[in-house]
Amino acid sequence: MSTDDVSRRTFMRTAGGTAAAVGGATAATGTAAGQEDGGGSEEPDWPSATNGNVGSYQDARGESEVTVSVGAGDQGLAFDPTQLWVDPGTTITWEWTGNGGAHNVQTVDDGGPASLDSGDPVDEEGYTYEYETSEEDAGITHYHCVPHTSVGMHAGLAVGEDVPTVDTGGGESSAVFVPESARALTIATFIAMVSTLGLAFVFMKYGGTIAPDEA
C-alpha cells in the first residue's frame, strides 16, 4: 500500500469524524435552541410545513375575528392560514371546506397553551368550530387534524406580542417560520459540511504523491 493511499484513508477517516462531530454538535445545540426558543412542552416552535400544509401566514393582530379554512390546498389536507398570529380576546373560526375527507382541530400532545378540540372529525362543508383566545393562551400552540396528522395537516397559532417571528413585510406570506437560532445553526452546519467535503475532494483528486522509491 502506498504512502498516498494511507494518507488518503487517514484523511477520509478524519473528515468522517469531523462530519460526525459537526452533526452531533448540531443535534445537541439544536435541542438546546429548541428549548430556549420554545421547543419545550410549554411553548413549542412553529410546526414545520410538511406535505399537507400550504405554508401560509396571517398576522391578524388587531382583529377581533379571523377565519381558518379546514381542508384547504389542492388535496384538501391543509389549514389556511397555516401559521396564525392573534391577540388575546380574538375569536377564531375554523370553517370546513368539505374537501379532503373528515377533519378536526386538536392541539397535539404538549402542543402549547391553547386547548383546541373541535371533537370528532367532520366532512360537512360549512361546519365551524370557534375558539376565543385569552391571556392564558399566550405563546405558540401547535395543532393538527388527527385523521391526517401523518400526511402533514398541522398548523400553528401564536397568541400575544411576545412570540418572536419574522418580518415578512406584509400580512400574508408563504414563509414557514423557523427560530432565528435554528436558522443560524443550519447555515453554519451546512457551511461546515460543504467545507469538509470540499477538502476531501481536493485531497482525493490532487493531494499526495507517490515517493520515487515506490514508483
Short mmCIF file of C-alpha atoms in Angstrom, two decimals:
data_model
loop_
_atom_site.label_atom_id
_atom_site.label_comp_id
_atom_site.label_asym_id
_atom_site.label_seq_id
_atom_site.Cartn_x
_atom_site.Cartn_y
_atom_site.Cartn_z
CA MET A 1 0.00 0.00 0.00
CA SER A 2 1.45 3.37 -1.00
CA THR A 3 2.00 6.30 1.34
CA ASP A 4 -0.54 8.18 -0.76
CA ASP A 5 -3.22 5.55 -0.10
CA VAL A 6 -2.52 5.57 3.63
CA SER A 7 -2.63 9.36 3.73
CA ARG A 8 -5.89 9.47 1.84
CA ARG A 9 -7.50 6.87 4.08
CA THR A 10 -6.30 8.69 7.16
CA PHE A 11 -7.71 11.95 5.81
CA MET A 12 -11.07 10.38 4.98
CA ARG A 13 -11.34 8.88 8.46
CA THR A 14 -10.53 12.27 9.94
CA ALA A 15 -13.03 14.04 7.65
CA GLY A 16 -15.69 11.49 8.52
CA GLY A 17 -15.02 12.01 12.21
CA THR A 18 -15.25 15.76 11.75
CA ALA A 19 -18.56 15.47 9.93
CA ALA A 20 -19.93 13.20 12.63
CA ALA A 21 -18.78 15.61 15.31
CA VAL A 22 -20.43 18.50 13.49
CA GLY A 23 -23.64 16.51 13.21
CA GLY A 24 -23.57 15.61 16.90
CA ALA A 25 -22.91 19.18 17.92
CA THR A 26 -25.73 20.33 15.67
CA ALA A 27 -28.18 17.92 17.25
CA ALA A 28 -27.17 18.93 20.76
CA THR A 29 -27.21 22.64 20.01
CA GLY A 30 -30.47 22.32 18.09
CA THR A 31 -32.10 20.70 21.12
CA ALA A 32 -30.87 23.47 23.36
CA ALA A 33 -32.02 26.11 20.87
CA GLY A 34 -35.42 24.49 20.67
CA GLN A 35 -35.74 24.64 24.45
CA GLU A 36 -34.68 28.28 24.54
CA ASP A 37 -36.91 29.32 21.64
CA GLY A 38 -39.96 27.39 22.71
CA GLY A 39 -39.16 23.75 21.85
CA GLY A 40 -40.34 22.51 25.24
CA SER A 41 -43.83 21.47 26.16
CA GLU A 42 -44.80 24.91 27.48
CA GLU A 43 -44.13 26.82 24.26
CA PRO A 44 -43.38 24.73 21.15
CA ASP A 45 -41.85 26.05 17.95
CA TRP A 46 -43.90 26.78 14.89
CA PRO A 47 -44.65 23.42 13.27
CA SER A 48 -42.69 22.91 10.07
CA ALA A 49 -44.56 22.92 6.79
CA THR A 50 -44.94 19.38 5.51
CA ASN A 51 -46.82 17.68 2.68
CA GLY A 52 -50.29 18.84 3.67
CA ASN A 53 -49.54 22.42 4.60
CA VAL A 54 -49.93 25.39 2.28
CA GLY A 55 -47.39 27.26 4.40
CA SER A 56 -49.43 30.50 4.55
CA TYR A 57 -49.05 33.06 7.32
CA GLN A 58 -51.51 35.67 8.54
CA ASP A 59 -50.86 38.40 11.06
CA ALA A 60 -54.34 39.05 12.44
CA ARG A 61 -53.27 41.16 15.42
CA GLY A 62 -55.69 43.99 15.96
CA GLU A 63 -58.60 41.98 14.50
CA SER A 64 -61.40 40.72 16.71
CA GLU A 65 -62.29 37.81 14.43
CA VAL A 66 -60.40 35.63 11.97
CA THR A 67 -61.27 32.54 9.93
CA VAL A 68 -59.12 29.49 9.21
CA SER A 69 -60.06 27.13 6.37
CA VAL A 70 -60.05 23.45 7.28
CA GLY A 71 -59.44 21.24 4.26
CA ALA A 72 -57.54 23.78 2.16
CA GLY A 73 -54.96 23.13 -0.54
CA ASP A 74 -55.12 21.05 -3.69
CA GLN A 75 -55.82 17.84 -1.78
CA GLY A 76 -57.96 19.36 0.96
CA LEU A 77 -55.37 18.35 3.55
CA ALA A 78 -54.26 21.68 4.97
CA PHE A 79 -55.15 24.54 7.26
CA ASP A 80 -55.11 28.01 5.73
CA PRO A 81 -53.56 30.11 7.13
CA THR A 82 -51.07 27.52 8.34
CA GLN A 83 -49.50 29.97 10.79
CA LEU A 84 -51.75 32.48 12.54
CA TRP A 85 -50.87 35.30 14.91
CA VAL A 86 -53.65 36.89 17.02
CA ASP A 87 -54.21 38.92 20.16
CA PRO A 88 -55.79 37.63 23.35
CA GLY A 89 -59.56 38.04 23.00
CA THR A 90 -59.63 37.22 19.28
CA THR A 91 -62.34 34.79 18.14
CA ILE A 92 -61.00 32.24 15.68
CA THR A 93 -63.45 30.36 13.49
CA TRP A 94 -62.28 27.20 11.76
CA GLU A 95 -64.53 26.60 8.75
CA TRP A 96 -64.64 23.30 6.88
CA THR A 97 -64.35 23.34 3.09
CA GLY A 98 -65.78 19.84 2.68
CA ASN A 99 -62.63 18.71 0.85
CA GLY A 100 -60.12 16.06 1.82
CA GLY A 101 -62.40 13.89 3.92
CA ALA A 102 -63.32 14.24 7.58
CA HIS A 103 -61.20 16.67 9.63
CA ASN A 104 -60.96 18.00 13.14
CA VAL A 105 -58.92 20.59 15.04
CA GLN A 106 -56.98 19.43 18.08
CA THR A 107 -53.90 20.58 19.97
CA VAL A 108 -51.13 17.99 19.70
CA ASP A 109 -49.86 16.37 22.91
CA ASP A 110 -47.88 19.00 24.83
CA GLY A 111 -48.53 21.27 21.87
CA GLY A 112 -48.93 24.53 23.72
CA PRO A 113 -51.19 26.57 25.98
CA ALA A 114 -54.41 26.73 23.91
CA SER A 115 -56.67 23.69 24.34
CA LEU A 116 -58.15 23.34 20.86
CA ASP A 117 -60.60 20.50 20.35
CA SER A 118 -63.38 20.52 17.77
CA GLY A 119 -64.46 16.99 18.63
CA ASP A 120 -64.95 14.12 16.22
CA PRO A 121 -63.80 14.52 12.59
CA VAL A 122 -66.38 16.12 10.27
CA ASP A 123 -66.57 16.26 6.47
CA GLU A 124 -69.50 18.68 6.20
CA GLU A 125 -68.85 21.82 4.16
CA GLY A 126 -69.57 24.96 6.15
CA TYR A 127 -69.18 23.29 9.53
CA THR A 128 -67.47 25.63 12.03
CA TYR A 129 -65.58 25.49 15.30
CA GLU A 130 -64.96 28.66 17.31
CA TYR A 131 -62.37 29.43 19.95
CA GLU A 132 -61.79 32.72 21.76
CA THR A 133 -58.20 33.23 22.83
CA SER A 134 -57.24 34.57 26.25
CA GLU A 135 -54.14 35.70 28.11
CA GLU A 136 -53.69 32.11 29.26
CA ASP A 137 -53.14 31.10 25.61
CA ALA A 138 -50.11 33.39 25.23
CA GLY A 139 -47.37 31.65 23.23
CA ILE A 140 -47.44 29.17 20.37
CA THR A 141 -49.88 26.31 20.10
CA HIS A 142 -49.24 23.51 17.62
CA TYR A 143 -52.41 21.78 16.42
CA HIS A 144 -53.34 19.21 13.81
CA CYS A 145 -56.10 17.21 12.16
CA VAL A 146 -55.95 13.85 13.92
CA PRO A 147 -57.02 11.66 10.94
CA HIS A 148 -54.47 13.38 8.67
CA THR A 149 -51.60 14.11 11.03
CA SER A 150 -49.33 11.63 9.23
CA VAL A 151 -49.68 13.49 5.92
CA GLY A 152 -48.77 16.82 7.48
CA MET A 153 -52.08 18.50 8.24
CA HIS A 154 -50.61 20.65 11.01
CA ALA A 155 -50.75 24.34 11.86
CA GLY A 156 -49.69 26.85 14.47
CA LEU A 157 -51.45 29.53 16.50
CA ALA A 158 -49.49 32.34 18.17
CA VAL A 159 -51.18 34.50 20.78
CA GLY A 160 -49.75 37.74 22.14
CA GLU A 161 -46.90 40.12 21.38
CA ASP A 162 -44.07 38.13 22.93
CA VAL A 163 -43.76 35.38 20.31
CA PRO A 164 -40.74 36.04 18.05
CA THR A 165 -41.50 35.92 14.35
CA VAL A 166 -40.08 37.01 11.01
CA ASP A 167 -40.87 40.36 9.40
CA THR A 168 -42.44 39.42 6.08
CA GLY A 169 -43.30 42.98 5.12
CA GLY A 170 -46.97 42.22 4.89
CA GLY A 171 -49.94 40.47 6.44
CA GLU A 172 -49.63 37.25 4.47
CA SER A 173 -46.71 35.22 3.22
CA SER A 174 -45.82 31.73 2.11
CA ALA A 175 -42.92 31.75 4.57
CA VAL A 176 -42.52 28.98 7.09
CA PHE A 177 -41.23 30.30 10.38
CA VAL A 178 -38.09 28.91 11.96
CA PRO A 179 -36.48 30.38 15.10
CA GLU A 180 -33.50 32.62 14.32
CA SER A 181 -31.07 30.44 16.30
CA ALA A 182 -32.16 27.33 14.43
CA ARG A 183 -31.71 29.05 11.07
CA ALA A 184 -28.24 30.31 12.00
CA LEU A 185 -27.29 26.84 13.22
CA THR A 186 -28.49 25.26 9.99
CA ILE A 187 -26.45 27.68 7.88
CA ALA A 188 -23.31 27.14 9.98
CA THR A 189 -23.69 23.38 9.78
CA PHE A 190 -24.17 23.49 6.01
CA ILE A 191 -21.02 25.57 5.57
CA ALA A 192 -19.01 23.21 7.78
CA MET A 193 -20.23 20.12 5.92
CA VAL A 194 -19.53 21.65 2.48
CA SER A 195 -16.06 22.72 3.59
CA THR A 196 -15.26 19.21 4.85
CA LEU A 197 -16.49 17.55 1.66
CA GLY A 198 -14.66 20.12 -0.47
CA LEU A 199 -11.37 19.45 1.29
CA ALA A 200 -11.92 15.72 0.91
CA PHE A 201 -12.49 16.13 -2.85
CA VAL A 202 -9.40 18.29 -3.33
CA PHE A 203 -7.23 15.88 -1.36
CA MET A 204 -8.53 12.83 -3.23
CA LYS A 205 -8.00 14.49 -6.62
CA TYR A 206 -4.78 16.41 -6.13
CA GLY A 207 -3.31 15.63 -2.73
CA GLY A 208 -0.40 13.32 -2.01
CA THR A 209 2.29 11.98 -4.34
CA ILE A 210 3.99 8.57 -4.61
CA ALA A 211 7.56 8.59 -3.33
CA PRO A 212 10.22 7.99 -6.05
CA ASP A 213 11.42 4.73 -4.48
CA GLU A 214 7.86 3.34 -4.58
CA ALA A 215 7.24 4.18 -8.24
#
